[in-house]
PDB file of C-alpha atoms in Angstrom:
ATOM      1  CA  THR A   1     -49.291 -87.331  59.669  1.00 52.00           C
ATOM      2  CA  GLN A   2     -50.878 -88.629  62.577  1.00 56.00           C
ATOM      3  CA  LEU A   3     -50.165 -86.143  65.819  1.00 82.00           C
ATOM      4  CA  LEU A   4     -51.136 -87.795  68.429  1.00 92.00           C
ATOM      5  CA  GLU A   5     -50.334 -91.500  68.432  1.00 95.00           C
ATOM      6  CA  GLN A   6     -52.354 -93.776  70.738  1.00 96.00           C
ATOM      7  CA  SER A   7     -51.287 -96.985  72.148  1.00 97.00           C
ATOM      8  CA  PRO A   8     -52.529 -99.914  71.769  1.00 97.00           C
ATOM      9  CA  GLN A   9     -55.042 -99.666  69.143  1.00 96.00           C
ATOM     10  CA  PHE A  10     -56.935-102.597  70.868  1.00 97.00           C
ATOM     11  CA  LEU A  11     -56.752-104.188  74.519  1.00 97.00           C
ATOM     12  CA  SER A  12     -59.296-107.348  75.565  1.00 97.00           C
ATOM     13  CA  ILE A  13     -58.881-108.154  79.504  1.00 96.00           C
ATOM     14  CA  GLN A  14     -60.361-109.853  81.827  1.00 97.00           C
ATOM     15  CA  GLU A  15     -62.550-108.097  84.796  1.00 97.00           C
ATOM     16  CA  GLY A  16     -59.996-107.164  87.619  1.00 97.00           C
ATOM     17  CA  GLU A  17     -56.814-106.366  85.683  1.00 97.00           C
ATOM     18  CA  ASN A  18     -55.199-103.315  85.503  1.00 98.00           C
ATOM     19  CA  LEU A  19     -54.221-101.324  82.365  1.00 97.00           C
ATOM     20  CA  THR A  20     -52.357 -98.533  80.912  1.00 98.00           C
ATOM     21  CA  VAL A  21     -52.960 -96.515  77.460  1.00 98.00           C
ATOM     22  CA  TYR A  22     -50.672 -94.446  76.243  1.00 98.00           C
ATOM     23  CA  CYS A  23     -50.930 -90.989  74.093  1.00 97.00           C
ATOM     24  CA  ASN A  24     -47.734 -89.897  72.512  1.00 96.00           C
ATOM     25  CA  SER A  25     -46.687 -86.690  70.507  1.00 95.00           C
ATOM     26  CA  SER A  26     -43.401 -84.580  69.292  1.00 93.00           C
ATOM     27  CA  SER A  27     -45.792 -81.485  69.871  1.00 91.00           C
ATOM     28  CA  VAL A  28     -46.269 -79.841  72.803  1.00 93.00           C
ATOM     29  CA  PHE A  29     -49.792 -79.298  73.953  1.00 93.00           C
ATOM     30  CA  SER A  30     -51.259 -76.314  76.025  1.00 91.00           C
ATOM     31  CA  SER A  31     -53.672 -79.043  77.571  1.00 92.00           C
ATOM     32  CA  LEU A  32     -54.645 -82.477  76.810  1.00 94.00           C
ATOM     33  CA  GLN A  33     -58.216 -84.323  77.371  1.00 95.00           C
ATOM     34  CA  TRP A  34     -59.377 -87.720  77.451  1.00 97.00           C
ATOM     35  CA  TYR A  35     -62.756 -88.701  76.520  1.00 97.00           C
ATOM     36  CA  ARG A  36     -64.931 -92.200  76.249  1.00 97.00           C
ATOM     37  CA  GLN A  37     -66.615 -92.961  73.673  1.00 96.00           C
ATOM     38  CA  GLU A  38     -69.657 -95.580  73.559  1.00 93.00           C
ATOM     39  CA  PRO A  39     -71.279 -96.907  70.371  1.00 88.00           C
ATOM     40  CA  GLY A  40     -73.708 -94.765  68.402  1.00 86.00           C
ATOM     41  CA  GLU A  41     -72.672 -91.711  71.074  1.00 92.00           C
ATOM     42  CA  GLY A  42     -70.392 -88.626  71.188  1.00 95.00           C
ATOM     43  CA  PRO A  43     -67.257 -88.761  73.087  1.00 96.00           C
ATOM     44  CA  VAL A  44     -67.647 -87.807  76.655  1.00 96.00           C
ATOM     45  CA  LEU A  45     -64.690 -85.745  78.308  1.00 95.00           C
ATOM     46  CA  LEU A  46     -63.540 -87.677  81.294  1.00 97.00           C
ATOM     47  CA  VAL A  47     -60.723 -85.087  82.063  1.00 96.00           C
ATOM     48  CA  THR A  48     -58.382 -82.383  81.121  1.00 94.00           C
ATOM     49  CA  VAL A  49     -54.636 -81.629  82.411  1.00 95.00           C
ATOM     50  CA  VAL A  50     -53.078 -78.489  82.059  1.00 93.00           C
ATOM     51  CA  THR A  51     -49.658 -78.492  84.054  1.00 94.00           C
ATOM     52  CA  GLY A  52     -46.701 -80.910  82.568  1.00 95.00           C
ATOM     53  CA  GLY A  53     -46.604 -83.740  85.380  1.00 96.00           C
ATOM     54  CA  GLU A  54     -49.764 -83.249  86.730  1.00 96.00           C
ATOM     55  CA  VAL A  55     -51.932 -86.184  87.646  1.00 97.00           C
ATOM     56  CA  LYS A  56     -55.639 -86.403  88.014  1.00 97.00           C
ATOM     57  CA  LYS A  57     -57.725 -89.378  89.303  1.00 97.00           C
ATOM     58  CA  LEU A  58     -61.313 -90.162  88.681  1.00 95.00           C
ATOM     59  CA  LYS A  59     -62.135 -93.355  91.116  1.00 96.00           C
ATOM     60  CA  ARG A  60     -60.323 -95.986  89.379  1.00 97.00           C
ATOM     61  CA  LEU A  61     -58.831 -94.010  86.791  1.00 98.00           C
ATOM     62  CA  THR A  62     -55.731 -92.131  86.727  1.00 98.00           C
ATOM     63  CA  PHE A  63     -54.667 -89.829  84.226  1.00 98.00           C
ATOM     64  CA  GLN A  64     -51.126 -88.524  83.842  1.00 97.00           C
ATOM     65  CA  PHE A  65     -49.638 -85.538  81.858  1.00 97.00           C
ATOM     66  CA  GLY A  66     -46.052 -85.603  81.010  1.00 96.00           C
ATOM     67  CA  ASP A  67     -43.480 -83.242  82.193  1.00 96.00           C
ATOM     68  CA  ALA A  68     -42.567 -82.072  78.722  1.00 95.00           C
ATOM     69  CA  ARG A  69     -46.479 -81.739  77.835  1.00 95.00           C
ATOM     70  CA  LYS A  70     -46.089 -84.074  74.410  1.00 95.00           C
ATOM     71  CA  ASP A  71     -47.556 -87.135  75.940  1.00 96.00           C
ATOM     72  CA  SER A  72     -50.204 -88.690  78.418  1.00 97.00           C
ATOM     73  CA  SER A  73     -51.217 -92.013  79.931  1.00 98.00           C
ATOM     74  CA  LEU A  74     -54.515 -93.430  81.593  1.00 98.00           C
ATOM     75  CA  HIS A  75     -54.419 -96.159  83.995  1.00 98.00           C
ATOM     76  CA  ILE A  76     -57.480 -98.084  84.783  1.00 98.00           C
ATOM     77  CA  THR A  77     -57.215-100.161  87.918  1.00 98.00           C
ATOM     78  CA  ALA A  78     -59.469-103.256  88.714  1.00 98.00           C
ATOM     79  CA  ALA A  79     -61.333-102.857  85.425  1.00 97.00           C
ATOM     80  CA  GLN A  80     -65.054-103.379  85.413  1.00 97.00           C
ATOM     81  CA  PRO A  81     -67.136-104.404  82.113  1.00 95.00           C
ATOM     82  CA  GLY A  82     -68.466-100.749  82.432  1.00 95.00           C
ATOM     83  CA  ASP A  83     -65.203 -99.340  81.244  1.00 96.00           C
ATOM     84  CA  THR A  84     -65.431-100.879  78.035  1.00 96.00           C
ATOM     85  CA  GLY A  85     -65.578 -98.147  75.407  1.00 96.00           C
ATOM     86  CA  LEU A  86     -63.218 -95.980  72.676  1.00 97.00           C
ATOM     87  CA  TYR A  87     -61.004 -94.210  74.965  1.00 98.00           C
ATOM     88  CA  LEU A  88     -59.810 -90.959  73.136  1.00 97.00           C
ATOM     89  CA  CYS A  89     -57.001 -88.533  73.911  1.00 97.00           C
ATOM     90  CA  ALA A  90     -57.048 -84.779  72.399  1.00 95.00           C
ATOM     91  CA  GLY A  91     -54.301 -81.969  72.598  1.00 92.00           C
ATOM     92  CA  ALA A  92     -54.798 -78.502  72.192  1.00 89.00           C
ATOM     93  CA  LEU A  93     -52.509 -77.012  70.005  1.00 83.00           C
ATOM     94  CA  GLY A  94     -50.897 -73.271  69.123  1.00 76.00           C
ATOM     95  CA  ARG A  95     -52.059 -69.783  69.950  1.00 72.00           C
ATOM     96  CA  ASP A  96     -55.513 -70.905  68.980  1.00 73.00           C
ATOM     97  CA  ASP A  97     -55.892 -74.235  71.007  1.00 75.00           C
ATOM     98  CA  LYS A  98     -56.999 -76.243  68.042  1.00 80.00           C
ATOM     99  CA  ILE A  99     -57.765 -79.499  69.219  1.00 85.00           C
ATOM    100  CA  ILE A 100     -56.364 -82.788  67.594  1.00 88.00           C
ATOM    101  CA  PHE A 101     -57.660 -86.125  68.203  1.00 92.00           C
ATOM    102  CA  GLY A 102     -56.014 -89.833  68.358  1.00 94.00           C
ATOM    103  CA  LYS A 103     -57.344 -92.503  66.659  1.00 93.00           C
ATOM    104  CA  GLY A 104     -58.361 -93.714  69.981  1.00 95.00           C
ATOM    105  CA  THR A 105     -57.570 -97.254  72.050  1.00 97.00           C
ATOM    106  CA  ARG A 106     -60.687 -99.806  71.851  1.00 96.00           C
ATOM    107  CA  LEU A 107     -60.947-101.518  75.319  1.00 97.00           C
ATOM    108  CA  HIS A 108     -62.973-104.172  75.958  1.00 97.00           C
ATOM    109  CA  ILE A 109     -63.550-105.726  79.764  1.00 96.00           C
ATOM    110  CA  LEU A 110     -64.548-109.261  79.719  1.00 95.00           C
ATOM    111  CA  PRO A 111     -66.768-110.353  82.468  1.00 91.00           C
TER     112      PRO A 111
ATOM    113  CA  LYS B   1     -79.027 -78.222  81.896  1.00 58.00           C
ATOM    114  CA  ALA B   2     -79.450 -79.370  78.049  1.00 73.00           C
ATOM    115  CA  GLY B   3     -76.569 -80.776  76.343  1.00 92.00           C
ATOM    116  CA  VAL B   4     -75.674 -80.388  72.522  1.00 96.00           C
ATOM    117  CA  THR B   5     -78.454 -81.239  70.202  1.00 97.00           C
ATOM    118  CA  GLN B   6     -77.654 -82.416  66.706  1.00 97.00           C
ATOM    119  CA  THR B   7     -80.513 -83.023  64.068  1.00 97.00           C
ATOM    120  CA  PRO B   8     -80.998 -85.313  62.402  1.00 97.00           C
ATOM    121  CA  ARG B   9     -79.457 -88.475  64.081  1.00 96.00           C
ATOM    122  CA  TYR B  10     -79.531 -90.555  60.807  1.00 97.00           C
ATOM    123  CA  LEU B  11     -79.460 -89.414  56.976  1.00 97.00           C
ATOM    124  CA  ILE B  12     -79.393 -91.255  54.037  1.00 98.00           C
ATOM    125  CA  LYS B  13     -78.565 -89.195  50.696  1.00 98.00           C
ATOM    126  CA  THR B  14     -77.413 -90.201  47.374  1.00 98.00           C
ATOM    127  CA  ARG B  15     -74.274 -89.151  45.317  1.00 98.00           C
ATOM    128  CA  GLY B  16     -74.369 -85.615  44.165  1.00 98.00           C
ATOM    129  CA  GLN B  17     -76.939 -84.344  46.483  1.00 98.00           C
ATOM    130  CA  GLN B  18     -76.278 -81.835  49.309  1.00 98.00           C
ATOM    131  CA  VAL B  19     -77.050 -82.187  52.733  1.00 98.00           C
ATOM    132  CA  THR B  20     -77.224 -79.262  55.945  1.00 98.00           C
ATOM    133  CA  LEU B  21     -76.616 -80.997  59.213  1.00 98.00           C
ATOM    134  CA  SER B  22     -77.647 -78.654  62.524  1.00 98.00           C
ATOM    135  CA  CYS B  23     -76.461 -78.334  66.009  1.00 98.00           C
ATOM    136  CA  SER B  24     -77.339 -76.310  69.090  1.00 97.00           C
ATOM    137  CA  PRO B  25     -74.744 -75.880  72.003  1.00 96.00           C
ATOM    138  CA  ILE B  26     -75.188 -75.831  75.353  1.00 95.00           C
ATOM    139  CA  SER B  27     -76.479 -72.453  76.511  1.00 92.00           C
ATOM    140  CA  GLY B  28     -73.664 -70.107  77.114  1.00 90.00           C
ATOM    141  CA  HIS B  29     -71.033 -71.950  74.869  1.00 91.00           C
ATOM    142  CA  ARG B  30     -69.805 -69.589  72.368  1.00 90.00           C
ATOM    143  CA  SER B  31     -67.121 -72.075  70.634  1.00 92.00           C
ATOM    144  CA  VAL B  32     -69.001 -74.591  68.029  1.00 95.00           C
ATOM    145  CA  SER B  33     -66.428 -77.428  66.695  1.00 95.00           C
ATOM    146  CA  TRP B  34     -67.450 -80.120  63.792  1.00 97.00           C
ATOM    147  CA  TYR B  35     -66.023 -83.305  63.351  1.00 96.00           C
ATOM    148  CA  GLN B  36     -66.224 -86.079  61.031  1.00 97.00           C
ATOM    149  CA  GLN B  37     -65.548 -89.536  62.779  1.00 95.00           C
ATOM    150  CA  THR B  38     -64.529 -92.476  60.487  1.00 93.00           C
ATOM    151  CA  PRO B  39     -63.291 -96.046  61.220  1.00 87.00           C
ATOM    152  CA  GLY B  40     -60.447 -95.482  59.244  1.00 84.00           C
ATOM    153  CA  GLN B  41     -59.030 -92.090  60.018  1.00 86.00           C
ATOM    154  CA  GLY B  42     -60.845 -91.712  63.710  1.00 89.00           C
ATOM    155  CA  LEU B  43     -61.838 -88.125  64.562  1.00 92.00           C
ATOM    156  CA  GLN B  44     -61.032 -85.380  61.836  1.00 93.00           C
ATOM    157  CA  PHE B  45     -61.590 -81.573  62.754  1.00 92.00           C
ATOM    158  CA  LEU B  46     -63.710 -79.910  60.288  1.00 95.00           C
ATOM    159  CA  PHE B  47     -63.740 -76.236  61.487  1.00 93.00           C
ATOM    160  CA  GLU B  48     -64.732 -74.275  64.621  1.00 93.00           C
ATOM    161  CA  TYR B  49     -66.674 -71.314  65.045  1.00 94.00           C
ATOM    162  CA  PHE B  50     -66.780 -68.495  67.751  1.00 93.00           C
ATOM    163  CA  SER B  51     -69.233 -65.553  67.596  1.00 91.00           C
ATOM    164  CA  GLU B  52     -70.417 -66.428  64.346  1.00 94.00           C
ATOM    165  CA  THR B  53     -66.594 -66.396  62.723  1.00 94.00           C
ATOM    166  CA  GLN B  54     -64.543 -69.441  61.654  1.00 94.00           C
ATOM    167  CA  ARG B  55     -61.534 -69.410  63.682  1.00 90.00           C
ATOM    168  CA  ASN B  56     -60.131 -72.799  62.671  1.00 88.00           C
ATOM    169  CA  LYS B  57     -60.291 -74.824  59.548  1.00 91.00           C
ATOM    170  CA  GLY B  58     -59.393 -78.427  58.821  1.00 91.00           C
ATOM    171  CA  ASN B  59     -58.100 -79.983  56.012  1.00 92.00           C
ATOM    172  CA  PHE B  60     -61.102 -80.860  54.079  1.00 96.00           C
ATOM    173  CA  PRO B  61     -62.120 -79.961  50.641  1.00 96.00           C
ATOM    174  CA  GLY B  62     -64.505 -76.865  50.187  1.00 96.00           C
ATOM    175  CA  ARG B  63     -67.298 -78.966  49.813  1.00 97.00           C
ATOM    176  CA  PHE B  64     -67.577 -78.904  53.561  1.00 98.00           C
ATOM    177  CA  SER B  65     -68.792 -75.577  54.706  1.00 97.00           C
ATOM    178  CA  GLY B  66     -70.129 -74.030  57.734  1.00 97.00           C
ATOM    179  CA  ARG B  67     -71.850 -71.071  59.769  1.00 97.00           C
ATOM    180  CA  GLN B  68     -72.642 -70.105  63.100  1.00 97.00           C
ATOM    181  CA  PHE B  69     -75.885 -67.868  63.973  1.00 96.00           C
ATOM    182  CA  SER B  70     -75.733 -64.909  66.817  1.00 94.00           C
ATOM    183  CA  ASN B  71     -77.511 -67.561  69.062  1.00 92.00           C
ATOM    184  CA  SER B  72     -74.315 -69.657  68.599  1.00 93.00           C
ATOM    185  CA  ARG B  73     -76.517 -72.574  66.917  1.00 96.00           C
ATOM    186  CA  SER B  74     -74.531 -73.780  63.884  1.00 97.00           C
ATOM    187  CA  GLU B  75     -74.830 -75.824  60.753  1.00 98.00           C
ATOM    188  CA  MET B  76     -72.648 -77.403  58.647  1.00 98.00           C
ATOM    189  CA  ASN B  77     -73.388 -78.071  54.650  1.00 98.00           C
ATOM    190  CA  VAL B  78     -71.469 -80.759  52.487  1.00 98.00           C
ATOM    191  CA  SER B  79     -72.448 -80.215  48.425  1.00 96.00           C
ATOM    192  CA  THR B  80     -72.178 -82.810  45.735  1.00 97.00           C
ATOM    193  CA  LEU B  81     -71.992 -85.687  48.345  1.00 98.00           C
ATOM    194  CA  GLU B  82     -69.372 -88.458  47.632  1.00 98.00           C
ATOM    195  CA  LEU B  83     -69.298 -92.514  49.011  1.00 97.00           C
ATOM    196  CA  GLY B  84     -66.369 -91.308  51.095  1.00 96.00           C
ATOM    197  CA  ASP B  85     -68.661 -88.755  52.688  1.00 97.00           C
ATOM    198  CA  SER B  86     -70.346 -91.487  54.877  1.00 97.00           C
ATOM    199  CA  ALA B  87     -69.390 -90.772  58.578  1.00 97.00           C
ATOM    200  CA  LEU B  88     -70.420 -89.987  61.715  1.00 97.00           C
ATOM    201  CA  TYR B  89     -70.590 -85.963  61.947  1.00 98.00           C
ATOM    202  CA  LEU B  90     -69.938 -84.802  65.219  1.00 97.00           C
ATOM    203  CA  CYS B  91     -70.687 -81.274  66.906  1.00 97.00           C
ATOM    204  CA  ALA B  92     -69.038 -80.109  70.268  1.00 96.00           C
ATOM    205  CA  SER B  93     -69.595 -76.820  72.041  1.00 94.00           C
ATOM    206  CA  SER B  94     -66.996 -75.552  74.660  1.00 90.00           C
ATOM    207  CA  PHE B  95     -66.966 -72.729  76.829  1.00 86.00           C
ATOM    208  CA  ASN B  96     -63.010 -72.018  77.455  1.00 78.00           C
ATOM    209  CA  LEU B  97     -61.727 -74.665  74.937  1.00 71.00           C
ATOM    210  CA  ARG B  98     -60.321 -76.891  78.015  1.00 75.00           C
ATOM    211  CA  GLY B  99     -62.855 -79.521  77.456  1.00 85.00           C
ATOM    212  CA  TYR B 100     -65.612 -80.138  74.659  1.00 91.00           C
ATOM    213  CA  THR B 101     -69.058 -81.369  75.159  1.00 94.00           C
ATOM    214  CA  PHE B 102     -70.277 -83.314  72.018  1.00 96.00           C
ATOM    215  CA  GLY B 103     -73.649 -84.385  70.486  1.00 96.00           C
ATOM    216  CA  SER B 104     -74.753 -87.884  69.938  1.00 96.00           C
ATOM    217  CA  GLY B 105     -73.999 -87.189  66.042  1.00 96.00           C
ATOM    218  CA  THR B 106     -75.449 -87.453  62.722  1.00 97.00           C
ATOM    219  CA  ARG B 107     -74.867 -90.594  61.087  1.00 97.00           C
ATOM    220  CA  LEU B 108     -74.567 -89.591  57.123  1.00 97.00           C
ATOM    221  CA  THR B 109     -74.905 -92.720  54.738  1.00 97.00           C
ATOM    222  CA  VAL B 110     -74.358 -91.762  51.038  1.00 98.00           C
ATOM    223  CA  VAL B 111     -75.365 -94.074  48.458  1.00 97.00           C
TER     224      VAL B 111
END
């Protein structure tokens, strides 16, 4: 059973377009993290959201944590080729904050 | 500040052999987690160590084991290797579980 569902699995868009990727679950998380991973490297942490409804911005990236802390979205404005990569969401579950990862959205920005 | 260091980067082993992978976390990080990443399953949690104690464990067979030393360095061991164990093995360290810093991984190929 996949606890964290990410959609879409793949996305290929032109440079300059906007996009949103989603991370959904039926579980409540104490916090949720977004990572970007490039080929041959480990994931790199982009942001951690903790409070339901929280919105964080990182330049052209906007992250939102759902009010019920079960879902999250990542919106990219004016995508650039450097945004290409695998975007992973990860939620902290339970008393021990066990971290569960989604399978990721593979994003390709065409120049 | 040095990042998370994993050795070796690449490894080729034969079925039935055993392998030990090493991870040096960021100085001051006492939590070290291990993940297996494959194209089909994404990032699968193996185990987490905190102050030399295994705090969480994923759903992997007993052939997968790990340990953490007093200096927070960690090792994972896989015995009786199978072809399906071929994967990228990632180590991540954390100070407060609100975000992980990953190493570049060890690419294990079992032939």
